[in-house]
Amino acid sequence: MGEAGSLIIEGSEINIDADGTIMVDGSMAGKLKIVSFARPDLLTRGAAGRFIDDGSAEQKKSDTDRVSGGYLETSNVNAMKEMVEMIDVNRSFEAYQKIIQTMSELDKISTNRLGKLA
């Protein structure tokens, strides 16, 4: 989204400056709307990692944030920690599965013994 609305960019050479200015084939095509929110907790999570502001999050122009082109963002997930948690959850699942199988076998044994007594 640009400062003046939606941006439609057509061209072969596209550059975006740190302040969000978009240059297409050497001429200015627009400027990205860079904002921050006073209440980011009021943003609604949308699809594909997007957030939606219904107006209650108090949007304000950001003078400190910058755009960096040609860089990759790092993940906000600690892969090792998540892997350990996944293994832990899997082990818990297997343990509960074994408990359920044992209880089922005990039910069968007790049913057979009651049948023999009758």
PDB file of C-alpha atoms in Angstrom:
ATOM      1  CA  MET A   1       0.000   0.000   0.000  1.00  0.00           C
ATOM      2  CA  GLY A   2       1.324   3.391  -0.914  1.00  0.00           C
ATOM      3  CA  GLU A   3       0.835   6.747   0.760  1.00  0.00           C
ATOM      4  CA  ALA A   4      -1.650   7.692  -1.988  1.00  0.00           C
ATOM      5  CA  GLY A   5      -3.429   4.307  -2.105  1.00  0.00           C
ATOM      6  CA  SER A   6      -2.770   1.084  -3.999  1.00  0.00           C
ATOM      7  CA  LEU A   7       0.420   0.905  -6.050  1.00  0.00           C
ATOM      8  CA  ILE A   8       0.488  -0.623  -9.523  1.00  0.00           C
ATOM      9  CA  ILE A   9       4.068  -0.999 -10.678  1.00  0.00           C
ATOM     10  CA  GLU A  10       5.057  -1.853 -14.231  1.00  0.00           C
ATOM     11  CA  GLY A  11       8.632  -1.705 -15.389  1.00  0.00           C
ATOM     12  CA  SER A  12      11.838  -3.626 -15.716  1.00  0.00           C
ATOM     13  CA  GLU A  13      14.042  -1.917 -13.117  1.00  0.00           C
ATOM     14  CA  ILE A  14      12.477  -1.412  -9.690  1.00  0.00           C
ATOM     15  CA  ASN A  15      14.318   0.117  -6.707  1.00  0.00           C
ATOM     16  CA  ILE A  16      12.957   0.887  -3.258  1.00  0.00           C
ATOM     17  CA  ASP A  17      14.857   3.372  -1.076  1.00  0.00           C
ATOM     18  CA  ALA A  18      15.179   3.133   2.717  1.00  0.00           C
ATOM     19  CA  ASP A  19      12.394   5.707   3.185  1.00  0.00           C
ATOM     20  CA  GLY A  20      10.040   3.651   0.966  1.00  0.00           C
ATOM     21  CA  THR A  21      10.362   5.682  -2.242  1.00  0.00           C
ATOM     22  CA  ILE A  22       9.708   3.419  -5.243  1.00  0.00           C
ATOM     23  CA  MET A  23      11.679   4.149  -8.410  1.00  0.00           C
ATOM     24  CA  VAL A  24      10.630   2.401 -11.635  1.00  0.00           C
ATOM     25  CA  ASP A  25      12.932   2.735 -14.645  1.00  0.00           C
ATOM     26  CA  GLY A  26      14.521   5.839 -13.080  1.00  0.00           C
ATOM     27  CA  SER A  27      11.335   7.753 -12.255  1.00  0.00           C
ATOM     28  CA  MET A  28       9.397   7.924  -8.986  1.00  0.00           C
ATOM     29  CA  ALA A  29       6.324   5.670  -9.044  1.00  0.00           C
ATOM     30  CA  GLY A  30       5.164   6.210  -5.472  1.00  0.00           C
ATOM     31  CA  LYS A  31       6.101   5.779  -1.861  1.00  0.00           C
ATOM     32  CA  LEU A  32       5.340   2.932   0.531  1.00  0.00           C
ATOM     33  CA  LYS A  33       3.125   3.802   3.461  1.00  0.00           C
ATOM     34  CA  ILE A  34       5.276   2.907   6.484  1.00  0.00           C
ATOM     35  CA  VAL A  35       3.317   3.023   9.734  1.00  0.00           C
ATOM     36  CA  SER A  36       3.466   1.776  13.293  1.00  0.00           C
ATOM     37  CA  PHE A  37       0.644   1.110  15.723  1.00  0.00           C
ATOM     38  CA  ALA A  38       0.181   2.416  19.251  1.00  0.00           C
ATOM     39  CA  ARG A  39      -1.923  -0.681  20.075  1.00  0.00           C
ATOM     40  CA  PRO A  40      -0.599  -3.592  17.949  1.00  0.00           C
ATOM     41  CA  ASP A  41      -2.531  -6.024  20.171  1.00  0.00           C
ATOM     42  CA  LEU A  42      -5.754  -4.746  18.538  1.00  0.00           C
ATOM     43  CA  LEU A  43      -4.690  -5.859  15.042  1.00  0.00           C
ATOM     44  CA  THR A  44      -6.571  -8.854  13.638  1.00  0.00           C
ATOM     45  CA  ARG A  45      -4.508 -11.707  12.185  1.00  0.00           C
ATOM     46  CA  GLY A  46      -5.362 -12.294   8.525  1.00  0.00           C
ATOM     47  CA  ALA A  47      -4.266 -14.808   5.905  1.00  0.00           C
ATOM     48  CA  ALA A  48      -0.665 -15.220   4.689  1.00  0.00           C
ATOM     49  CA  GLY A  49       0.894 -13.520   7.723  1.00  0.00           C
ATOM     50  CA  ARG A  50      -0.985 -10.258   7.226  1.00  0.00           C
ATOM     51  CA  PHE A  51      -2.588  -8.134   9.909  1.00  0.00           C
ATOM     52  CA  ILE A  52      -5.784  -6.108   9.546  1.00  0.00           C
ATOM     53  CA  ASP A  53      -6.424  -2.777  11.261  1.00  0.00           C
ATOM     54  CA  ASP A  54     -10.079  -1.975  11.872  1.00  0.00           C
ATOM     55  CA  GLY A  55      -9.100   1.529  13.012  1.00  0.00           C
ATOM     56  CA  SER A  56      -8.822   0.779  16.728  1.00  0.00           C
ATOM     57  CA  ALA A  57      -5.050   0.079  16.755  1.00  0.00           C
ATOM     58  CA  GLU A  58      -4.220   3.808  16.411  1.00  0.00           C
ATOM     59  CA  GLN A  59      -2.147   3.892  13.234  1.00  0.00           C
ATOM     60  CA  LYS A  60       0.566   6.552  13.079  1.00  0.00           C
ATOM     61  CA  LYS A  61       3.255   7.472  10.558  1.00  0.00           C
ATOM     62  CA  SER A  62       6.615   5.976  11.437  1.00  0.00           C
ATOM     63  CA  ASP A  63       9.694   8.169  11.034  1.00  0.00           C
ATOM     64  CA  THR A  64      12.167   5.638  12.439  1.00  0.00           C
ATOM     65  CA  ASP A  65      11.358   2.451  10.478  1.00  0.00           C
ATOM     66  CA  ARG A  66      13.257   1.818   7.251  1.00  0.00           C
ATOM     67  CA  VAL A  67      12.914  -0.496   4.253  1.00  0.00           C
ATOM     68  CA  SER A  68      15.898  -2.670   3.304  1.00  0.00           C
ATOM     69  CA  GLY A  69      15.786  -4.103  -0.202  1.00  0.00           C
ATOM     70  CA  GLY A  70      17.664  -7.243  -1.163  1.00  0.00           C
ATOM     71  CA  TYR A  71      17.756  -8.658   2.362  1.00  0.00           C
ATOM     72  CA  LEU A  72      16.184 -11.809   3.728  1.00  0.00           C
ATOM     73  CA  GLU A  73      14.408 -11.733   7.058  1.00  0.00           C
ATOM     74  CA  THR A  74      15.451 -14.216   9.676  1.00  0.00           C
ATOM     75  CA  SER A  75      12.925 -16.573  11.151  1.00  0.00           C
ATOM     76  CA  ASN A  76      11.237 -15.641  14.404  1.00  0.00           C
ATOM     77  CA  VAL A  77      11.212 -19.318  15.384  1.00  0.00           C
ATOM     78  CA  ASN A  78      13.906 -21.144  17.324  1.00  0.00           C
ATOM     79  CA  ALA A  79      14.151 -24.359  15.281  1.00  0.00           C
ATOM     80  CA  MET A  80      15.947 -26.383  17.972  1.00  0.00           C
ATOM     81  CA  LYS A  81      13.448 -25.432  20.683  1.00  0.00           C
ATOM     82  CA  GLU A  82      10.490 -26.254  18.433  1.00  0.00           C
ATOM     83  CA  MET A  83      12.047 -29.600  17.443  1.00  0.00           C
ATOM     84  CA  VAL A  84      12.547 -30.533  21.119  1.00  0.00           C
ATOM     85  CA  GLU A  85       8.933 -29.575  21.889  1.00  0.00           C
ATOM     86  CA  MET A  86       7.684 -31.616  18.932  1.00  0.00           C
ATOM     87  CA  ILE A  87       9.646 -34.681  20.104  1.00  0.00           C
ATOM     88  CA  ASP A  88       8.294 -34.194  23.636  1.00  0.00           C
ATOM     89  CA  VAL A  89       4.701 -33.985  22.387  1.00  0.00           C
ATOM     90  CA  ASN A  90       5.239 -37.083  20.228  1.00  0.00           C
ATOM     91  CA  ARG A  91       6.585 -39.049  23.207  1.00  0.00           C
ATOM     92  CA  SER A  92       3.627 -37.971  25.346  1.00  0.00           C
ATOM     93  CA  PHE A  93       1.239 -39.069  22.598  1.00  0.00           C
ATOM     94  CA  GLU A  94       2.928 -42.471  22.368  1.00  0.00           C
ATOM     95  CA  ALA A  95       2.798 -42.881  26.162  1.00  0.00           C
ATOM     96  CA  TYR A  96      -0.937 -42.093  26.282  1.00  0.00           C
ATOM     97  CA  GLN A  97      -1.514 -44.428  23.350  1.00  0.00           C
ATOM     98  CA  LYS A  98       0.245 -47.236  25.268  1.00  0.00           C
ATOM     99  CA  ILE A  99      -1.868 -46.503  28.368  1.00  0.00           C
ATOM    100  CA  ILE A 100      -5.067 -46.747  26.317  1.00  0.00           C
ATOM    101  CA  GLN A 101      -3.941 -50.059  24.782  1.00  0.00           C
ATOM    102  CA  THR A 102      -3.106 -51.438  28.248  1.00  0.00           C
ATOM    103  CA  MET A 103      -6.500 -50.370  29.612  1.00  0.00           C
ATOM    104  CA  SER A 104      -8.202 -52.019  26.632  1.00  0.00           C
ATOM    105  CA  GLU A 105      -6.314 -55.267  27.270  1.00  0.00           C
ATOM    106  CA  LEU A 106      -7.281 -55.156  30.970  1.00  0.00           C
ATOM    107  CA  ASP A 107     -10.930 -54.721  29.953  1.00  0.00           C
ATOM    108  CA  LYS A 108     -10.697 -57.810  27.725  1.00  0.00           C
ATOM    109  CA  ILE A 109      -9.056 -59.864  30.491  1.00  0.00           C
ATOM    110  CA  SER A 110     -11.647 -58.846  33.082  1.00  0.00           C
ATOM    111  CA  THR A 111     -14.510 -59.556  30.650  1.00  0.00           C
ATOM    112  CA  ASN A 112     -13.098 -63.041  29.957  1.00  0.00           C
ATOM    113  CA  ARG A 113     -12.731 -63.779  33.685  1.00  0.00           C
ATOM    114  CA  LEU A 114     -16.282 -62.644  34.406  1.00  0.00           C
ATOM    115  CA  GLY A 115     -17.512 -64.855  31.559  1.00  0.00           C
ATOM    116  CA  LYS A 116     -15.761 -67.890  33.068  1.00  0.00           C
ATOM    117  CA  LEU A 117     -17.305 -67.268  36.501  1.00  0.00           C
ATOM    118  CA  ALA A 118     -20.825 -67.133  35.147  1.00  0.00           C
TER     119      ALA A 118
END
